[in-house]
PDB file of C-alpha atoms and ligand atoms in Angstrom:
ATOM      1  CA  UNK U  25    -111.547-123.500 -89.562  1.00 50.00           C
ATOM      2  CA  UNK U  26    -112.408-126.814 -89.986  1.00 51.00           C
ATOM      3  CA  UNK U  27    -112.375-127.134 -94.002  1.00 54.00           C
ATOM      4  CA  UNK U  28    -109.750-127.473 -96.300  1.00 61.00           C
ATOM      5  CA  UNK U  29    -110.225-123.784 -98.274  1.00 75.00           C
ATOM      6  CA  UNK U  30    -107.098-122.764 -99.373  1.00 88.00           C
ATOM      7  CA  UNK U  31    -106.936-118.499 -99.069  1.00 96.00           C
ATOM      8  CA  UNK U  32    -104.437-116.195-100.844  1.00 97.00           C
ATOM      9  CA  UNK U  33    -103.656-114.688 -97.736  1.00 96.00           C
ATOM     10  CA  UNK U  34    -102.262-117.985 -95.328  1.00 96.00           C
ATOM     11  CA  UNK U  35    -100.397-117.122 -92.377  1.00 97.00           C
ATOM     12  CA  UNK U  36     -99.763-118.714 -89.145  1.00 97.00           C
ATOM     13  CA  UNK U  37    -101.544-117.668 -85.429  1.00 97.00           C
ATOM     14  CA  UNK U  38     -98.064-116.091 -84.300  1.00 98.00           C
ATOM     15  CA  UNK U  39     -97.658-114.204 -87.824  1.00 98.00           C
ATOM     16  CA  UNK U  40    -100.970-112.454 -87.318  1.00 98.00           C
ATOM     17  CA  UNK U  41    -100.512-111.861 -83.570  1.00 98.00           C
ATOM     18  CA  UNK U  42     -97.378-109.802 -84.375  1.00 98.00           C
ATOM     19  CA  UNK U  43     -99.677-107.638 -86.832  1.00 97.00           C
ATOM     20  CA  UNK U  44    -103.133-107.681 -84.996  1.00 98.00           C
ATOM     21  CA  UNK U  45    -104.157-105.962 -82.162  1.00 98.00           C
ATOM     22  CA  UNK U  46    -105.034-108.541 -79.808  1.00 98.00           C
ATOM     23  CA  UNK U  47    -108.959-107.724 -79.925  1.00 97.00           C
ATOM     24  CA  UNK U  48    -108.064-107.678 -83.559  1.00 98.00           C
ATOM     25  CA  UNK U  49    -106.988-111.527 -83.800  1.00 98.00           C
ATOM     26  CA  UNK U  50    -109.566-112.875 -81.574  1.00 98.00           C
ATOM     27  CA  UNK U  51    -112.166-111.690 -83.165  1.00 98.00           C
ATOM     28  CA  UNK U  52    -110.968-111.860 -86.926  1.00 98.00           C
ATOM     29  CA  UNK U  53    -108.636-115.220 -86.622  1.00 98.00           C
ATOM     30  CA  UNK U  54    -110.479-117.015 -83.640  1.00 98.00           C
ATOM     31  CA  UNK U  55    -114.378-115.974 -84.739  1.00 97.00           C
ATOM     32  CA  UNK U  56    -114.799-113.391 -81.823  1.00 97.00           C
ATOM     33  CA  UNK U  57    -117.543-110.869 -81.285  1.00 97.00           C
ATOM     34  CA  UNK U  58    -116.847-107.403 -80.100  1.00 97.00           C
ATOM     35  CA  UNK U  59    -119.199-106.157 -77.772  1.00 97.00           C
ATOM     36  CA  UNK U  60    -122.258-104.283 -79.104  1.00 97.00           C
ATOM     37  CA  UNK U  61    -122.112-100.388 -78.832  1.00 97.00           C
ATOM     38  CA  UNK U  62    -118.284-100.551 -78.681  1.00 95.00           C
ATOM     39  CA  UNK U  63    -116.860-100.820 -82.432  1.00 96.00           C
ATOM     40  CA  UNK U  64    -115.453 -97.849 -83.684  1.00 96.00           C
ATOM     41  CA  UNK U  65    -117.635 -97.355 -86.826  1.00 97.00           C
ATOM     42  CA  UNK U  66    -120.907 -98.281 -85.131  1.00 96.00           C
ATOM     43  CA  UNK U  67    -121.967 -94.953 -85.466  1.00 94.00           C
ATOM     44  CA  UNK U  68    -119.712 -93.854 -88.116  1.00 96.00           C
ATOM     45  CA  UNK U  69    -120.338 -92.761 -91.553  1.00 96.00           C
ATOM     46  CA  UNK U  70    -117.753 -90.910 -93.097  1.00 97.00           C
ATOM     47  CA  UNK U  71    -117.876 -91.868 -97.148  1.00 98.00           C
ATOM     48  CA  UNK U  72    -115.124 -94.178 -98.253  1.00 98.00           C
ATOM     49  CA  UNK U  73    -114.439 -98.084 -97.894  1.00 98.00           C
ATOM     50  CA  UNK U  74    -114.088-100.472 -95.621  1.00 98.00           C
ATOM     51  CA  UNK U  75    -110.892-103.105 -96.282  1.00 98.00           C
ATOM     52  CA  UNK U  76    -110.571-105.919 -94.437  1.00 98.00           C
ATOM     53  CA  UNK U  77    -108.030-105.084 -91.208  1.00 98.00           C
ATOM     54  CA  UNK U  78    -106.376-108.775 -92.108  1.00 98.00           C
ATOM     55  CA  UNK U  79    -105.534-108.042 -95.706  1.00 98.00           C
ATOM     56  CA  UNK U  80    -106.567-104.573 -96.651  1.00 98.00           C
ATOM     57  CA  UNK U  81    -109.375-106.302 -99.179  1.00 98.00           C
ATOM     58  CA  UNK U  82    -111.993-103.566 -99.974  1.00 98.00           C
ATOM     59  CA  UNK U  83    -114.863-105.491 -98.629  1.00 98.00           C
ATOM     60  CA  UNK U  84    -117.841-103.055 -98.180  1.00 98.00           C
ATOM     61  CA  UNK U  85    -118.714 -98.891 -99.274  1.00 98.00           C
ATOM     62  CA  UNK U  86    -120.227 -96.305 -97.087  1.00 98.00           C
ATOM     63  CA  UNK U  87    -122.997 -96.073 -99.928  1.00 98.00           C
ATOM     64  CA  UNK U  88    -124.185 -99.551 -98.466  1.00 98.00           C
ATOM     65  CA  UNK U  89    -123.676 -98.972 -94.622  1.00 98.00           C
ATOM     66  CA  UNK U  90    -126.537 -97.979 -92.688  1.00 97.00           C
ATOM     67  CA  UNK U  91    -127.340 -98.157 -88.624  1.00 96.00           C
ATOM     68  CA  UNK U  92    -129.361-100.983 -87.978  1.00 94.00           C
ATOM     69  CA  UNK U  93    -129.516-100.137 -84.037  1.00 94.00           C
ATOM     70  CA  UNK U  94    -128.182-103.441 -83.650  1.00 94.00           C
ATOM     71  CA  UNK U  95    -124.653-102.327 -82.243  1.00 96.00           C
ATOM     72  CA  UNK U  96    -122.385-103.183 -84.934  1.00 98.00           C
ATOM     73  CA  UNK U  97    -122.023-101.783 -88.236  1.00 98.00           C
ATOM     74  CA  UNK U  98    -124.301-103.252 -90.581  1.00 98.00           C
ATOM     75  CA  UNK U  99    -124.157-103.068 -94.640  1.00 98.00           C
ATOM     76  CA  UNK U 100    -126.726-104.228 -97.345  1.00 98.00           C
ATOM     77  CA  UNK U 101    -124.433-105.547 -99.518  1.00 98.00           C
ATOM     78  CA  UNK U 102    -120.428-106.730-100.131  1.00 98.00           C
ATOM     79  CA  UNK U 103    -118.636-104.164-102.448  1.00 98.00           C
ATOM     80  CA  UNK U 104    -118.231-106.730-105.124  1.00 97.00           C
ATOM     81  CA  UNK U 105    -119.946-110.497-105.324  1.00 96.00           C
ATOM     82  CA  UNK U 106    -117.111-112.862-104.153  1.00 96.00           C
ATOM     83  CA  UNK U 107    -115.285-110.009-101.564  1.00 98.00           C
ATOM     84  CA  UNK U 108    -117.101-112.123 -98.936  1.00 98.00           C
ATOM     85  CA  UNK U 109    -117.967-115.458 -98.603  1.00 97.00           C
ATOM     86  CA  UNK U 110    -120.736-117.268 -96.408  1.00 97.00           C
ATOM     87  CA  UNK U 111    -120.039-120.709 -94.279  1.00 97.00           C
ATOM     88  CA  UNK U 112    -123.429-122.059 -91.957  1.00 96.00           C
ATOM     89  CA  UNK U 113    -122.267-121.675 -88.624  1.00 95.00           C
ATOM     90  CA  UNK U 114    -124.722-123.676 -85.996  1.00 94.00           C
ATOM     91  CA  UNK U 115    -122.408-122.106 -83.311  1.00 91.00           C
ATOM     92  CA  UNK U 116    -124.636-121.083 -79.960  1.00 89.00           C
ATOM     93  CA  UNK U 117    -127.670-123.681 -80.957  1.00 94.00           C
ATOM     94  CA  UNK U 118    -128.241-120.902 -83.646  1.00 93.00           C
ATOM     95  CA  UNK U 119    -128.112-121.592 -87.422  1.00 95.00           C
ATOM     96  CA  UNK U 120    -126.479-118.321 -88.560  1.00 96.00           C
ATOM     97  CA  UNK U 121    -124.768-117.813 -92.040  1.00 98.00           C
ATOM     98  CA  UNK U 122    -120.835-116.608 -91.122  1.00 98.00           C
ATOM     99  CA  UNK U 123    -119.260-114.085 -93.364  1.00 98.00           C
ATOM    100  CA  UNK U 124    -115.344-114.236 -94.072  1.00 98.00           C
ATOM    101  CA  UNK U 125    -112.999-112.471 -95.843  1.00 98.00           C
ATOM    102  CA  UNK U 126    -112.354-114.162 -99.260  1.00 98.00           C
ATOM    103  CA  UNK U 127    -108.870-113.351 -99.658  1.00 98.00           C
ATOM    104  CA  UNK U 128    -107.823-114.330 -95.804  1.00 98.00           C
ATOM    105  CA  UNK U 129    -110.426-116.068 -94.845  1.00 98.00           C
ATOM    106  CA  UNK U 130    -110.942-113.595 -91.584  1.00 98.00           C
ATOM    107  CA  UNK U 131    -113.955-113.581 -89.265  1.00 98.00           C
ATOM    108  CA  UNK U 132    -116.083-110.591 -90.276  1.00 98.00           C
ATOM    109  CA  UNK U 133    -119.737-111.396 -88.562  1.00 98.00           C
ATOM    110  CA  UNK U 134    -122.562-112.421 -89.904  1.00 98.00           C
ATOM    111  CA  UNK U 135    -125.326-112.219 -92.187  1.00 98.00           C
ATOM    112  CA  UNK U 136    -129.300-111.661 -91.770  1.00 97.00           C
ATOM    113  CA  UNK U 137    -132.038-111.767 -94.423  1.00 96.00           C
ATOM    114  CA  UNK U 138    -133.801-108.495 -92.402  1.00 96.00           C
ATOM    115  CA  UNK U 139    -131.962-105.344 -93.705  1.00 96.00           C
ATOM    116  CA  UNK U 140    -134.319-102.684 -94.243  1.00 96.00           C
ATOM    117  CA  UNK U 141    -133.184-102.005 -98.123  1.00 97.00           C
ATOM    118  CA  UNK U 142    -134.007-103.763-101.233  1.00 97.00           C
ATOM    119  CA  UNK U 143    -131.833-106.439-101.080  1.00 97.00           C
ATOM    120  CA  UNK U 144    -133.068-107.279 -97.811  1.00 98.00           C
ATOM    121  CA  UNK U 145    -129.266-108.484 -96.323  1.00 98.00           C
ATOM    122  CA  UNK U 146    -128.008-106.900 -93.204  1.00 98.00           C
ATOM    123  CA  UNK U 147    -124.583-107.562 -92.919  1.00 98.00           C
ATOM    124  CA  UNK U 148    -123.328-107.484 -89.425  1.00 98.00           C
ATOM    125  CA  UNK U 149    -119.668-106.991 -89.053  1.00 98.00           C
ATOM    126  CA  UNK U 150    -117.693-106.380 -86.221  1.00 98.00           C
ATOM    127  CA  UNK U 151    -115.665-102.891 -86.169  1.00 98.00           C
ATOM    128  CA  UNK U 152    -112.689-105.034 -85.432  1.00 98.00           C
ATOM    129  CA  UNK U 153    -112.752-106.637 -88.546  1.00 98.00           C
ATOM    130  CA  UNK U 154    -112.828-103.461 -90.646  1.00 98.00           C
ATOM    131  CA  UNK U 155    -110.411-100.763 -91.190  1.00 98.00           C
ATOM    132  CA  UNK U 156    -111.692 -97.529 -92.388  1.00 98.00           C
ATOM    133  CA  UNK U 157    -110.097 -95.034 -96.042  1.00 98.00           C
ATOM    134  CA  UNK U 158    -111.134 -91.869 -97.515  1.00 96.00           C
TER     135      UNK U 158
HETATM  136 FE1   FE C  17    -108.963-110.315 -95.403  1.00 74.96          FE
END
């Protein structure tokens, strides 16, 4: 929103409101937060990936996921540099580093520079945003 980023993946509000849950678009196409303790893979940690629930990108492993207590799933790392991208987001009077989908350019949370594990990112992502395989 708000720059001129051109994504693979460009459809209009009524195109993904016919394939998103409604949940689903708010939160990944209007930069929504689910409630904390709600998501589905909060506390879930089945191994496999996590693809984007906009475009099916594989944005995150279960080798990276671990529970942060914060009420969302939280990661340490994106599966691959450039699977996620980062925007500043002053939102809130808070100065908070966004993380989107690179391919669609969805809403996936945010990300904060006190994960636990050596690369000391905890990437908080709304269950919403994610969509679980084997
Ligand atoms: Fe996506």
């Amino acid at each position: 929103m708000g720059n001129a980023k051109q994504y693979k993946i460009v459809k209009s509000d009524q195109e993904w409101q016919e394939e998103l849950s409604a949940e689903q678009f708010r939160i990944l196409r209007k930069k929504g937060t689910e409630r904390p303790f709600t998501g589905e893979y909060d506390y879930f940690f089945d191994k496999g990936y996590y693809l984007c629930a906009g475009c099916g990108q594989k944005l995150f492993t279960s080798e990276s996921k671990f529970d942060s207590g914060c009420g969302w799933p939280a990661f340490d790392r994106e599966i691959e540099k450039g699977t996620v991208e980062y925007e500043e987001d002053f939102a809130f009077g808070m100065r908070r580093t966004e993380i989107l989908c690179s391919n669609c350019g969805g809403h996936l949370g945010h990300v904060f520079d006190d994960g636990p594990t050596e690369t000391g990112n905890r990437f908080c992502v709304n269950s919403a945003s994610l969509k679980f395989e084997k």
